[in-house]
mmCIF file with all atom_site columns, C-alpha atoms in Angstrom:
data_model
loop_
_atom_site.group_PDB
_atom_site.id
_atom_site.type_symbol
_atom_site.label_atom_id
_atom_site.label_alt_id
_atom_site.label_comp_id
_atom_site.label_asym_id
_atom_site.label_entity_id
_atom_site.label_seq_id
_atom_site.pdbx_PDB_ins_code
_atom_site.Cartn_x
_atom_site.Cartn_y
_atom_site.Cartn_z
_atom_site.occupancy
_atom_site.B_iso_or_equiv
_atom_site.pdbx_formal_charge
_atom_site.auth_seq_id
_atom_site.auth_comp_id
_atom_site.auth_asym_id
_atom_site.auth_atom_id
_atom_site.pdbx_PDB_model_num
ATOM 1   C CA . SER A 1 1   ? -16.350 3.256   8.046  1.00 48.00 ? 1   SER A CA 1
ATOM 2   C CA . GLN A 1 2   ? -19.882 4.058   7.035  1.00 51.00 ? 2   GLN A CA 1
ATOM 3   C CA . GLN A 1 3   ? -21.318 1.712   4.479  1.00 69.00 ? 3   GLN A CA 1
ATOM 4   C CA . GLY A 1 4   ? -24.521 3.555   3.653  1.00 75.00 ? 4   GLY A CA 1
ATOM 5   C CA . GLU A 1 5   ? -24.997 7.086   2.439  1.00 85.00 ? 5   GLU A CA 1
ATOM 6   C CA . GLU A 1 6   ? -28.398 8.760   2.382  1.00 88.00 ? 6   GLU A CA 1
ATOM 7   C CA . ASP A 1 7   ? -29.425 11.339  -0.151 1.00 89.00 ? 7   ASP A CA 1
ATOM 8   C CA . PRO A 1 8   ? -30.499 14.087  0.162  1.00 94.00 ? 8   PRO A CA 1
ATOM 9   C CA . GLN A 1 9   ? -28.985 15.198  3.459  1.00 93.00 ? 9   GLN A CA 1
ATOM 10  C CA . ALA A 1 10  ? -32.003 17.426  4.069  1.00 95.00 ? 10  ALA A CA 1
ATOM 11  C CA . LEU A 1 11  ? -35.491 17.560  2.585  1.00 96.00 ? 11  LEU A CA 1
ATOM 12  C CA . SER A 1 12  ? -38.304 20.018  3.251  1.00 97.00 ? 12  SER A CA 1
ATOM 13  C CA . ILE A 1 13  ? -41.778 19.400  1.808  1.00 96.00 ? 13  ILE A CA 1
ATOM 14  C CA . GLN A 1 14  ? -45.371 20.469  2.399  1.00 97.00 ? 14  GLN A CA 1
ATOM 15  C CA . GLU A 1 15  ? -47.692 18.353  4.484  1.00 97.00 ? 15  GLU A CA 1
ATOM 16  C CA . GLY A 1 16  ? -49.556 15.905  2.287  1.00 97.00 ? 16  GLY A CA 1
ATOM 17  C CA . GLU A 1 17  ? -46.764 15.583  -0.268 1.00 97.00 ? 17  GLU A CA 1
ATOM 18  C CA . ASN A 1 18  ? -44.690 12.452  -0.731 1.00 97.00 ? 18  ASN A CA 1
ATOM 19  C CA . ALA A 1 19  ? -41.105 12.263  0.512  1.00 97.00 ? 19  ALA A CA 1
ATOM 20  C CA . THR A 1 20  ? -38.457 10.127  -1.124 1.00 97.00 ? 20  THR A CA 1
ATOM 21  C CA . MET A 1 21  ? -35.009 9.495   0.255  1.00 97.00 ? 21  MET A CA 1
ATOM 22  C CA . ASN A 1 22  ? -32.292 7.278   -1.085 1.00 97.00 ? 22  ASN A CA 1
ATOM 23  C CA . CYS A 1 23  ? -29.509 5.142   0.305  1.00 96.00 ? 23  CYS A CA 1
ATOM 24  C CA . SER A 1 24  ? -26.459 3.793   -1.451 1.00 95.00 ? 24  SER A CA 1
ATOM 25  C CA . TYR A 1 25  ? -24.145 1.181   -0.006 1.00 92.00 ? 25  TYR A CA 1
ATOM 26  C CA . LYS A 1 26  ? -20.816 -0.304  -0.959 1.00 90.00 ? 26  LYS A CA 1
ATOM 27  C CA . THR A 1 27  ? -20.657 -4.044  -0.345 1.00 87.00 ? 27  THR A CA 1
ATOM 28  C CA . SER A 1 28  ? -23.017 -6.963  -0.791 1.00 88.00 ? 28  SER A CA 1
ATOM 29  C CA . ILE A 1 29  ? -25.646 -7.278  1.895  1.00 88.00 ? 29  ILE A CA 1
ATOM 30  C CA . ASN A 1 30  ? -28.348 -9.727  2.843  1.00 88.00 ? 30  ASN A CA 1
ATOM 31  C CA . ASN A 1 31  ? -30.679 -7.107  4.270  1.00 91.00 ? 31  ASN A CA 1
ATOM 32  C CA . LEU A 1 32  ? -31.106 -3.370  4.648  1.00 93.00 ? 32  LEU A CA 1
ATOM 33  C CA . GLN A 1 33  ? -33.039 -1.534  7.324  1.00 94.00 ? 33  GLN A CA 1
ATOM 34  C CA . TRP A 1 34  ? -34.546 1.926   7.665  1.00 96.00 ? 34  TRP A CA 1
ATOM 35  C CA . TYR A 1 35  ? -34.826 3.741   10.985 1.00 95.00 ? 35  TYR A CA 1
ATOM 36  C CA . ARG A 1 36  ? -36.404 7.006   12.098 1.00 96.00 ? 36  ARG A CA 1
ATOM 37  C CA . GLN A 1 37  ? -35.010 9.267   14.792 1.00 95.00 ? 37  GLN A CA 1
ATOM 38  C CA . ASN A 1 38  ? -36.981 12.128  16.226 1.00 92.00 ? 38  ASN A CA 1
ATOM 39  C CA . SER A 1 39  ? -34.912 14.968  17.619 1.00 85.00 ? 39  SER A CA 1
ATOM 40  C CA . GLY A 1 40  ? -33.143 13.940  20.805 1.00 77.00 ? 40  GLY A CA 1
ATOM 41  C CA . ARG A 1 41  ? -34.706 10.486  20.830 1.00 85.00 ? 41  ARG A CA 1
ATOM 42  C CA . GLY A 1 42  ? -33.690 6.909   20.173 1.00 88.00 ? 42  GLY A CA 1
ATOM 43  C CA . LEU A 1 43  ? -34.043 5.181   16.839 1.00 93.00 ? 43  LEU A CA 1
ATOM 44  C CA . VAL A 1 44  ? -37.259 3.525   15.810 1.00 94.00 ? 44  VAL A CA 1
ATOM 45  C CA . HIS A 1 45  ? -37.134 0.608   13.412 1.00 94.00 ? 45  HIS A CA 1
ATOM 46  C CA . LEU A 1 46  ? -39.306 1.185   10.347 1.00 96.00 ? 46  LEU A CA 1
ATOM 47  C CA . ILE A 1 47  ? -38.746 -1.639  7.923  1.00 95.00 ? 47  ILE A CA 1
ATOM 48  C CA . LEU A 1 48  ? -36.292 -4.386  6.974  1.00 94.00 ? 48  LEU A CA 1
ATOM 49  C CA . ILE A 1 49  ? -35.944 -5.545  3.388  1.00 95.00 ? 49  ILE A CA 1
ATOM 50  C CA . ARG A 1 50  ? -34.017 -8.673  2.489  1.00 93.00 ? 50  ARG A CA 1
ATOM 51  C CA . SER A 1 51  ? -31.729 -9.012  -0.518 1.00 93.00 ? 51  SER A CA 1
ATOM 52  C CA . ASN A 1 52  ? -34.180 -11.307 -2.295 1.00 95.00 ? 52  ASN A CA 1
ATOM 53  C CA . GLU A 1 53  ? -36.959 -8.707  -2.000 1.00 96.00 ? 53  GLU A CA 1
ATOM 54  C CA . ARG A 1 54  ? -37.371 -5.794  -4.401 1.00 97.00 ? 54  ARG A CA 1
ATOM 55  C CA . GLU A 1 55  ? -40.119 -3.866  -2.648 1.00 98.00 ? 55  GLU A CA 1
ATOM 56  C CA . LYS A 1 56  ? -41.799 -3.819  0.720  1.00 97.00 ? 56  LYS A CA 1
ATOM 57  C CA . HIS A 1 57  ? -44.683 -1.829  2.173  1.00 96.00 ? 57  HIS A CA 1
ATOM 58  C CA . SER A 1 58  ? -45.647 -0.881  5.689  1.00 95.00 ? 58  SER A CA 1
ATOM 59  C CA . GLY A 1 59  ? -48.538 1.528   6.062  1.00 96.00 ? 59  GLY A CA 1
ATOM 60  C CA . ARG A 1 60  ? -47.514 4.784   4.312  1.00 97.00 ? 60  ARG A CA 1
ATOM 61  C CA . LEU A 1 61  ? -43.965 3.535   3.817  1.00 98.00 ? 61  LEU A CA 1
ATOM 62  C CA . ARG A 1 62  ? -42.616 1.919   0.701  1.00 98.00 ? 62  ARG A CA 1
ATOM 63  C CA . VAL A 1 63  ? -39.061 0.641   0.504  1.00 98.00 ? 63  VAL A CA 1
ATOM 64  C CA . THR A 1 64  ? -37.310 -0.588  -2.614 1.00 98.00 ? 64  THR A CA 1
ATOM 65  C CA . LEU A 1 65  ? -34.006 -2.394  -2.925 1.00 97.00 ? 65  LEU A CA 1
ATOM 66  C CA . ASP A 1 66  ? -31.879 -2.677  -6.050 1.00 97.00 ? 66  ASP A CA 1
ATOM 67  C CA . THR A 1 67  ? -28.951 -4.955  -5.270 1.00 95.00 ? 67  THR A CA 1
ATOM 68  C CA . SER A 1 68  ? -27.456 -4.512  -8.742 1.00 95.00 ? 68  SER A CA 1
ATOM 69  C CA . LYS A 1 69  ? -27.115 -0.766  -8.099 1.00 95.00 ? 69  LYS A CA 1
ATOM 70  C CA . LYS A 1 70  ? -26.466 -1.198  -4.377 1.00 94.00 ? 70  LYS A CA 1
ATOM 71  C CA . SER A 1 71  ? -29.202 1.258   -3.550 1.00 96.00 ? 71  SER A CA 1
ATOM 72  C CA . SER A 1 72  ? -32.457 1.532   -1.659 1.00 97.00 ? 72  SER A CA 1
ATOM 73  C CA . SER A 1 73  ? -35.188 4.127   -1.444 1.00 97.00 ? 73  SER A CA 1
ATOM 74  C CA . LEU A 1 74  ? -37.729 5.016   1.225  1.00 98.00 ? 74  LEU A CA 1
ATOM 75  C CA . LEU A 1 75  ? -40.971 6.639   0.140  1.00 98.00 ? 75  LEU A CA 1
ATOM 76  C CA . ILE A 1 76  ? -43.304 8.205   2.687  1.00 98.00 ? 76  ILE A CA 1
ATOM 77  C CA . THR A 1 77  ? -46.686 8.959   1.158  1.00 98.00 ? 77  THR A CA 1
ATOM 78  C CA . ALA A 1 78  ? -49.145 11.639  2.299  1.00 97.00 ? 78  ALA A CA 1
ATOM 79  C CA . SER A 1 79  ? -46.642 13.137  4.727  1.00 97.00 ? 79  SER A CA 1
ATOM 80  C CA . ARG A 1 80  ? -47.684 14.474  8.126  1.00 96.00 ? 80  ARG A CA 1
ATOM 81  C CA . ALA A 1 81  ? -46.051 16.909  10.532 1.00 95.00 ? 81  ALA A CA 1
ATOM 82  C CA . ALA A 1 82  ? -45.253 13.946  12.792 1.00 95.00 ? 82  ALA A CA 1
ATOM 83  C CA . ASP A 1 83  ? -43.021 12.520  10.040 1.00 97.00 ? 83  ASP A CA 1
ATOM 84  C CA . THR A 1 84  ? -40.511 15.302  10.710 1.00 97.00 ? 84  THR A CA 1
ATOM 85  C CA . ALA A 1 85  ? -37.405 13.384  11.774 1.00 97.00 ? 85  ALA A CA 1
ATOM 86  C CA . SER A 1 86  ? -34.070 12.049  10.579 1.00 95.00 ? 86  SER A CA 1
ATOM 87  C CA . TYR A 1 87  ? -34.151 8.848   8.572  1.00 96.00 ? 87  TYR A CA 1
ATOM 88  C CA . PHE A 1 88  ? -31.244 6.411   8.447  1.00 95.00 ? 88  PHE A CA 1
ATOM 89  C CA . CYS A 1 89  ? -30.508 3.373   6.371  1.00 94.00 ? 89  CYS A CA 1
ATOM 90  C CA . ALA A 1 90  ? -28.485 0.632   8.016  1.00 93.00 ? 90  ALA A CA 1
ATOM 91  C CA . THR A 1 91  ? -26.736 -2.458  6.695  1.00 91.00 ? 91  THR A CA 1
ATOM 92  C CA . PRO A 1 92  ? -25.003 -5.365  8.476  1.00 87.00 ? 92  PRO A CA 1
ATOM 93  C CA . MET A 1 93  ? -21.546 -4.445  9.695  1.00 81.00 ? 93  MET A CA 1
ATOM 94  C CA . TYR A 1 94  ? -19.561 -7.557  8.881  1.00 73.00 ? 94  TYR A CA 1
ATOM 95  C CA . SER A 1 95  ? -20.789 -11.001 8.046  1.00 57.00 ? 95  SER A CA 1
ATOM 96  C CA . GLY A 1 96  ? -24.086 -9.964  6.547  1.00 51.00 ? 96  GLY A CA 1
ATOM 97  C CA . GLY A 1 97  ? -26.135 -11.796 9.115  1.00 53.00 ? 97  GLY A CA 1
ATOM 98  C CA . GLY A 1 98  ? -26.789 -8.766  11.265 1.00 52.00 ? 98  GLY A CA 1
ATOM 99  C CA . ALA A 1 99  ? -25.931 -10.303 14.639 1.00 65.00 ? 99  ALA A CA 1
ATOM 100 C CA . ASP A 1 100 ? -22.656 -8.378  14.670 1.00 77.00 ? 100 ASP A CA 1
ATOM 101 C CA . GLY A 1 101 ? -24.161 -4.922  14.439 1.00 88.00 ? 101 GLY A CA 1
ATOM 102 C CA . LEU A 1 102 ? -25.165 -2.368  11.862 1.00 90.00 ? 102 LEU A CA 1
ATOM 103 C CA . THR A 1 103 ? -23.445 0.420   9.987  1.00 90.00 ? 103 THR A CA 1
ATOM 104 C CA . PHE A 1 104 ? -25.424 3.610   9.456  1.00 92.00 ? 104 PHE A CA 1
ATOM 105 C CA . GLY A 1 105 ? -25.339 6.495   7.044  1.00 89.00 ? 105 GLY A CA 1
ATOM 106 C CA . LYS A 1 106 ? -25.472 10.111  8.191  1.00 91.00 ? 106 LYS A CA 1
ATOM 107 C CA . GLY A 1 107 ? -29.187 10.284  7.575  1.00 93.00 ? 107 GLY A CA 1
ATOM 108 C CA . THR A 1 108 ? -31.707 12.415  5.747  1.00 95.00 ? 108 THR A CA 1
ATOM 109 C CA . HIS A 1 109 ? -33.272 15.168  7.819  1.00 95.00 ? 109 HIS A CA 1
ATOM 110 C CA . LEU A 1 110 ? -36.903 15.479  6.742  1.00 97.00 ? 110 LEU A CA 1
ATOM 111 C CA . ILE A 1 111 ? -38.978 18.531  7.606  1.00 97.00 ? 111 ILE A CA 1
ATOM 112 C CA . ILE A 1 112 ? -42.702 18.559  6.919  1.00 97.00 ? 112 ILE A CA 1
ATOM 113 C CA . GLN A 1 113 ? -44.046 22.083  6.598  1.00 95.00 ? 113 GLN A CA 1
ATOM 114 C CA . PRO A 1 114 ? -47.667 22.566  7.782  1.00 90.00 ? 114 PRO A CA 1
ATOM 115 C CA . ASN B 2 1   ? -42.601 -5.117  28.578 1.00 61.00 ? 1   ASN B CA 1
ATOM 116 C CA . ALA B 2 2   ? -40.205 -2.132  28.753 1.00 72.00 ? 2   ALA B CA 1
ATOM 117 C CA . GLY B 2 3   ? -38.076 -2.987  25.690 1.00 91.00 ? 3   GLY B CA 1
ATOM 118 C CA . VAL B 2 4   ? -34.549 -1.564  26.000 1.00 95.00 ? 4   VAL B CA 1
ATOM 119 C CA . THR B 2 5   ? -33.766 0.647   28.976 1.00 95.00 ? 5   THR B CA 1
ATOM 120 C CA . GLN B 2 6   ? -30.661 2.737   29.588 1.00 97.00 ? 6   GLN B CA 1
ATOM 121 C CA . THR B 2 7   ? -29.343 4.549   32.630 1.00 96.00 ? 7   THR B CA 1
ATOM 122 C CA . PRO B 2 8   ? -28.471 7.291   33.190 1.00 97.00 ? 8   PRO B CA 1
ATOM 123 C CA . LYS B 2 9   ? -30.205 9.574   30.691 1.00 95.00 ? 9   LYS B CA 1
ATOM 124 C CA . PHE B 2 10  ? -27.664 12.372  31.142 1.00 96.00 ? 10  PHE B CA 1
ATOM 125 C CA . GLN B 2 11  ? -24.170 12.502  32.614 1.00 96.00 ? 11  GLN B CA 1
ATOM 126 C CA . VAL B 2 12  ? -21.424 15.089  32.882 1.00 97.00 ? 12  VAL B CA 1
ATOM 127 C CA . LEU B 2 13  ? -17.900 13.887  33.627 1.00 97.00 ? 13  LEU B CA 1
ATOM 128 C CA . LYS B 2 14  ? -14.557 15.533  34.043 1.00 97.00 ? 14  LYS B CA 1
ATOM 129 C CA . THR B 2 15  ? -11.634 14.330  31.968 1.00 98.00 ? 15  THR B CA 1
ATOM 130 C CA . GLY B 2 16  ? -10.132 11.240  33.546 1.00 97.00 ? 16  GLY B CA 1
ATOM 131 C CA . GLN B 2 17  ? -13.216 10.192  35.484 1.00 97.00 ? 17  GLN B CA 1
ATOM 132 C CA . SER B 2 18  ? -14.751 6.783   34.953 1.00 97.00 ? 18  SER B CA 1
ATOM 133 C CA . MET B 2 19  ? -18.334 5.653   34.634 1.00 97.00 ? 19  MET B CA 1
ATOM 134 C CA . THR B 2 20  ? -20.499 2.758   33.528 1.00 97.00 ? 20  THR B CA 1
ATOM 135 C CA . LEU B 2 21  ? -23.511 3.051   31.272 1.00 98.00 ? 21  LEU B CA 1
ATOM 136 C CA . GLN B 2 22  ? -26.146 0.438   31.960 1.00 97.00 ? 22  GLN B CA 1
ATOM 137 C CA . CYS B 2 23  ? -28.424 -1.258  29.447 1.00 97.00 ? 23  CYS B CA 1
ATOM 138 C CA . ALA B 2 24  ? -31.078 -3.904  29.946 1.00 97.00 ? 24  ALA B CA 1
ATOM 139 C CA . GLN B 2 25  ? -33.577 -5.625  27.677 1.00 96.00 ? 25  GLN B CA 1
ATOM 140 C CA . ASP B 2 26  ? -36.518 -7.775  28.642 1.00 93.00 ? 26  ASP B CA 1
ATOM 141 C CA . MET B 2 27  ? -37.184 -9.430  25.287 1.00 91.00 ? 27  MET B CA 1
ATOM 142 C CA . ASN B 2 28  ? -34.864 -12.404 25.693 1.00 91.00 ? 28  ASN B CA 1
ATOM 143 C CA . HIS B 2 29  ? -32.755 -11.325 22.725 1.00 92.00 ? 29  HIS B CA 1
ATOM 144 C CA . ASN B 2 30  ? -29.366 -12.955 22.280 1.00 92.00 ? 30  ASN B CA 1
ATOM 145 C CA . SER B 2 31  ? -27.527 -10.035 20.709 1.00 93.00 ? 31  SER B CA 1
ATOM 146 C CA . MET B 2 32  ? -26.932 -6.608  22.208 1.00 95.00 ? 32  MET B CA 1
ATOM 147 C CA . TYR B 2 33  ? -25.014 -3.560  20.987 1.00 95.00 ? 33  TYR B CA 1
ATOM 148 C CA . TRP B 2 34  ? -23.510 -0.260  22.017 1.00 97.00 ? 34  TRP B CA 1
ATOM 149 C CA . TYR B 2 35  ? -23.360 2.638   19.556 1.00 96.00 ? 35  TYR B CA 1
ATOM 150 C CA . ARG B 2 36  ? -22.327 6.241   19.775 1.00 97.00 ? 36  ARG B CA 1
ATOM 151 C CA . GLN B 2 37  ? -23.804 9.117   17.779 1.00 96.00 ? 37  GLN B CA 1
ATOM 152 C CA . ASP B 2 38  ? -21.953 12.360  17.265 1.00 93.00 ? 38  ASP B CA 1
ATOM 153 C CA . PRO B 2 39  ? -23.642 15.534  15.956 1.00 85.00 ? 39  PRO B CA 1
ATOM 154 C CA . GLY B 2 40  ? -24.701 15.257  12.325 1.00 79.00 ? 40  GLY B CA 1
ATOM 155 C CA . MET B 2 41  ? -23.513 11.672  12.112 1.00 80.00 ? 41  MET B CA 1
ATOM 156 C CA . GLY B 2 42  ? -25.027 8.253   11.937 1.00 85.00 ? 42  GLY B CA 1
ATOM 157 C CA . LEU B 2 43  ? -24.460 5.716   14.666 1.00 92.00 ? 43  LEU B CA 1
ATOM 158 C CA . ARG B 2 44  ? -21.121 3.940   14.980 1.00 94.00 ? 44  ARG B CA 1
ATOM 159 C CA . LEU B 2 45  ? -20.768 0.561   16.625 1.00 94.00 ? 45  LEU B CA 1
ATOM 160 C CA . ILE B 2 46  ? -18.562 0.479   19.717 1.00 96.00 ? 46  ILE B CA 1
ATOM 161 C CA . TYR B 2 47  ? -18.954 -3.111  20.940 1.00 96.00 ? 47  TYR B CA 1
ATOM 162 C CA . TYR B 2 48  ? -21.425 -5.901  20.497 1.00 94.00 ? 48  TYR B CA 1
ATOM 163 C CA . SER B 2 49  ? -22.368 -9.147  22.168 1.00 94.00 ? 49  SER B CA 1
ATOM 164 C CA . ALA B 2 50  ? -23.780 -11.806 19.870 1.00 90.00 ? 50  ALA B CA 1
ATOM 165 C CA . SER B 2 51  ? -24.774 -13.971 22.812 1.00 90.00 ? 51  SER B CA 1
ATOM 166 C CA . GLU B 2 52  ? -24.443 -14.201 26.559 1.00 90.00 ? 52  GLU B CA 1
ATOM 167 C CA . GLY B 2 53  ? -20.793 -14.640 27.494 1.00 89.00 ? 53  GLY B CA 1
ATOM 168 C CA . THR B 2 54  ? -19.312 -13.192 24.299 1.00 92.00 ? 54  THR B CA 1
ATOM 169 C CA . THR B 2 55  ? -18.279 -9.669  23.377 1.00 94.00 ? 55  THR B CA 1
ATOM 170 C CA . ASP B 2 56  ? -16.527 -8.263  20.322 1.00 93.00 ? 56  ASP B CA 1
ATOM 171 C CA . LYS B 2 57  ? -15.125 -4.952  19.179 1.00 93.00 ? 57  LYS B CA 1
ATOM 172 C CA . GLY B 2 58  ? -17.001 -2.844  16.710 1.00 92.00 ? 58  GLY B CA 1
ATOM 173 C CA . GLU B 2 59  ? -15.863 0.081   14.626 1.00 91.00 ? 59  GLU B CA 1
ATOM 174 C CA . VAL B 2 60  ? -14.765 2.455   17.432 1.00 95.00 ? 60  VAL B CA 1
ATOM 175 C CA . PRO B 2 61  ? -13.856 0.412   20.563 1.00 96.00 ? 61  PRO B CA 1
ATOM 176 C CA . ASN B 2 62  ? -10.855 2.398   21.831 1.00 96.00 ? 62  ASN B CA 1
ATOM 177 C CA . GLY B 2 63  ? -11.384 3.873   25.300 1.00 96.00 ? 63  GLY B CA 1
ATOM 178 C CA . TYR B 2 64  ? -14.281 1.564   26.156 1.00 98.00 ? 64  TYR B CA 1
ATOM 179 C CA . ASN B 2 65  ? -14.882 -1.784  27.792 1.00 97.00 ? 65  ASN B CA 1
ATOM 180 C CA . VAL B 2 66  ? -18.045 -3.839  27.986 1.00 97.00 ? 66  VAL B CA 1
ATOM 181 C CA . SER B 2 67  ? -19.548 -6.561  30.117 1.00 97.00 ? 67  SER B CA 1
ATOM 182 C CA . ARG B 2 68  ? -22.352 -8.884  29.172 1.00 95.00 ? 68  ARG B CA 1
ATOM 183 C CA . LEU B 2 69  ? -23.461 -9.559  32.731 1.00 87.00 ? 69  LEU B CA 1
ATOM 184 C CA . ASN B 2 70  ? -26.245 -11.936 31.740 1.00 95.00 ? 70  ASN B CA 1
ATOM 185 C CA . LYS B 2 71  ? -28.666 -12.262 28.869 1.00 94.00 ? 71  LYS B CA 1
ATOM 186 C CA . ARG B 2 72  ? -30.559 -9.147  29.941 1.00 96.00 ? 72  ARG B CA 1
ATOM 187 C CA . GLU B 2 73  ? -27.756 -6.719  30.714 1.00 97.00 ? 73  GLU B CA 1
ATOM 188 C CA . PHE B 2 74  ? -24.918 -5.226  28.687 1.00 97.00 ? 74  PHE B CA 1
ATOM 189 C CA . SER B 2 75  ? -22.861 -2.444  30.244 1.00 97.00 ? 75  SER B CA 1
ATOM 190 C CA . LEU B 2 76  ? -20.386 0.003   28.708 1.00 98.00 ? 76  LEU B CA 1
ATOM 191 C CA . ARG B 2 77  ? -17.520 1.371   30.790 1.00 98.00 ? 77  ARG B CA 1
ATOM 192 C CA . LEU B 2 78  ? -15.355 4.402   30.228 1.00 97.00 ? 78  LEU B CA 1
ATOM 193 C CA . GLU B 2 79  ? -12.247 3.904   32.354 1.00 94.00 ? 79  GLU B CA 1
ATOM 194 C CA . SER B 2 80  ? -10.747 7.372   31.833 1.00 97.00 ? 80  SER B CA 1
ATOM 195 C CA . ALA B 2 81  ? -13.124 9.693   30.061 1.00 97.00 ? 81  ALA B CA 1
ATOM 196 C CA . ALA B 2 82  ? -11.837 12.076  27.388 1.00 97.00 ? 82  ALA B CA 1
ATOM 197 C CA . PRO B 2 83  ? -13.579 15.047  25.730 1.00 97.00 ? 83  PRO B CA 1
ATOM 198 C CA . SER B 2 84  ? -13.624 13.067  22.463 1.00 96.00 ? 84  SER B CA 1
ATOM 199 C CA . GLN B 2 85  ? -16.056 10.682  24.145 1.00 97.00 ? 85  GLN B CA 1
ATOM 200 C CA . THR B 2 86  ? -18.684 13.398  24.438 1.00 97.00 ? 86  THR B CA 1
ATOM 201 C CA . SER B 2 87  ? -21.548 11.850  22.520 1.00 97.00 ? 87  SER B CA 1
ATOM 202 C CA . VAL B 2 88  ? -24.956 10.251  22.748 1.00 97.00 ? 88  VAL B CA 1
ATOM 203 C CA . TYR B 2 89  ? -24.732 6.538   23.505 1.00 98.00 ? 89  TYR B CA 1
ATOM 204 C CA . PHE B 2 90  ? -27.366 4.086   22.385 1.00 97.00 ? 90  PHE B CA 1
ATOM 205 C CA . CYS B 2 91  ? -27.843 0.502   23.412 1.00 97.00 ? 91  CYS B CA 1
ATOM 206 C CA . ALA B 2 92  ? -29.761 -1.876  21.171 1.00 95.00 ? 92  ALA B CA 1
ATOM 207 C CA . SER B 2 93  ? -30.873 -5.483  21.190 1.00 94.00 ? 93  SER B CA 1
ATOM 208 C CA . GLY B 2 94  ? -31.304 -7.601  18.125 1.00 87.00 ? 94  GLY B CA 1
ATOM 209 C CA . ARG B 2 95  ? -34.269 -9.179  16.428 1.00 75.00 ? 95  ARG B CA 1
ATOM 210 C CA . THR B 2 96  ? -34.233 -10.820 13.029 1.00 72.00 ? 96  THR B CA 1
ATOM 211 C CA . SER B 2 97  ? -36.879 -8.310  11.962 1.00 73.00 ? 97  SER B CA 1
ATOM 212 C CA . GLY B 2 98  ? -34.838 -5.286  13.059 1.00 79.00 ? 98  GLY B CA 1
ATOM 213 C CA . ASP B 2 99  ? -33.055 -4.051  16.153 1.00 86.00 ? 99  ASP B CA 1
ATOM 214 C CA . LEU B 2 100 ? -34.687 -2.210  19.050 1.00 90.00 ? 100 LEU B CA 1
ATOM 215 C CA . PHE B 2 101 ? -32.919 0.823   20.484 1.00 94.00 ? 101 PHE B CA 1
ATOM 216 C CA . GLY B 2 102 ? -32.927 2.360   23.922 1.00 95.00 ? 102 GLY B CA 1
ATOM 217 C CA . PRO B 2 103 ? -33.598 6.078   24.510 1.00 94.00 ? 103 PRO B CA 1
ATOM 218 C CA . GLY B 2 104 ? -29.910 6.990   24.768 1.00 96.00 ? 104 GLY B CA 1
ATOM 219 C CA . THR B 2 105 ? -27.493 8.466   27.305 1.00 97.00 ? 105 THR B CA 1
ATOM 220 C CA . ARG B 2 106 ? -26.240 11.967  26.616 1.00 96.00 ? 106 ARG B CA 1
ATOM 221 C CA . LEU B 2 107 ? -22.661 12.152  27.942 1.00 97.00 ? 107 LEU B CA 1
ATOM 222 C CA . THR B 2 108 ? -20.564 15.297  28.182 1.00 97.00 ? 108 THR B CA 1
ATOM 223 C CA . VAL B 2 109 ? -16.901 15.104  29.145 1.00 97.00 ? 109 VAL B CA 1
ATOM 224 C CA . LEU B 2 110 ? -15.389 18.406  30.231 1.00 96.00 ? 110 LEU B CA 1
#
């Protein structure tokens, strides 16, 4: 069963605006990852945040993790047309260590309007 | 350094036919994975291999078998394909900083 659920399912914004998407999960985790998938392509790893971290940055990306609420958010600042994609959060499937695979939500489909 | 490669990119099968999807990674990772992605869905884990010589079932293993041939290669076999196995299949290999995914195999079973 899917552990993570992204919200919203779809998001359309103007180029240059910020995009925020959220992920909620059900059980305790030791890390959470965000991936991007362009249409018809494989997944690209964006960022991993560990359970002892509250916030992490990578370029225009900012990820937060609130383990008490079992939720995470991904913020993309100053959006560009190339950011149009589906974004997935993923958490460890079983033991929490990650070596036994990930469980994914259904994703947020982000469209950046020029 | 090619990362994770998958063959074939596309395949059409008839119900009952068999085929093997190939995956290879050149990053010396211990763990490798097979996922499937259905329209409008996230990825679901089929099988994984935490290290060379070991394989384990994931969330949706029925109808599939896997072989971890060596550290580089992890193959997925459909013995008797069914229309419900129409999907996009992704192989991945594991890093502690986040997994790397192959480009996918788009499989249609008629």
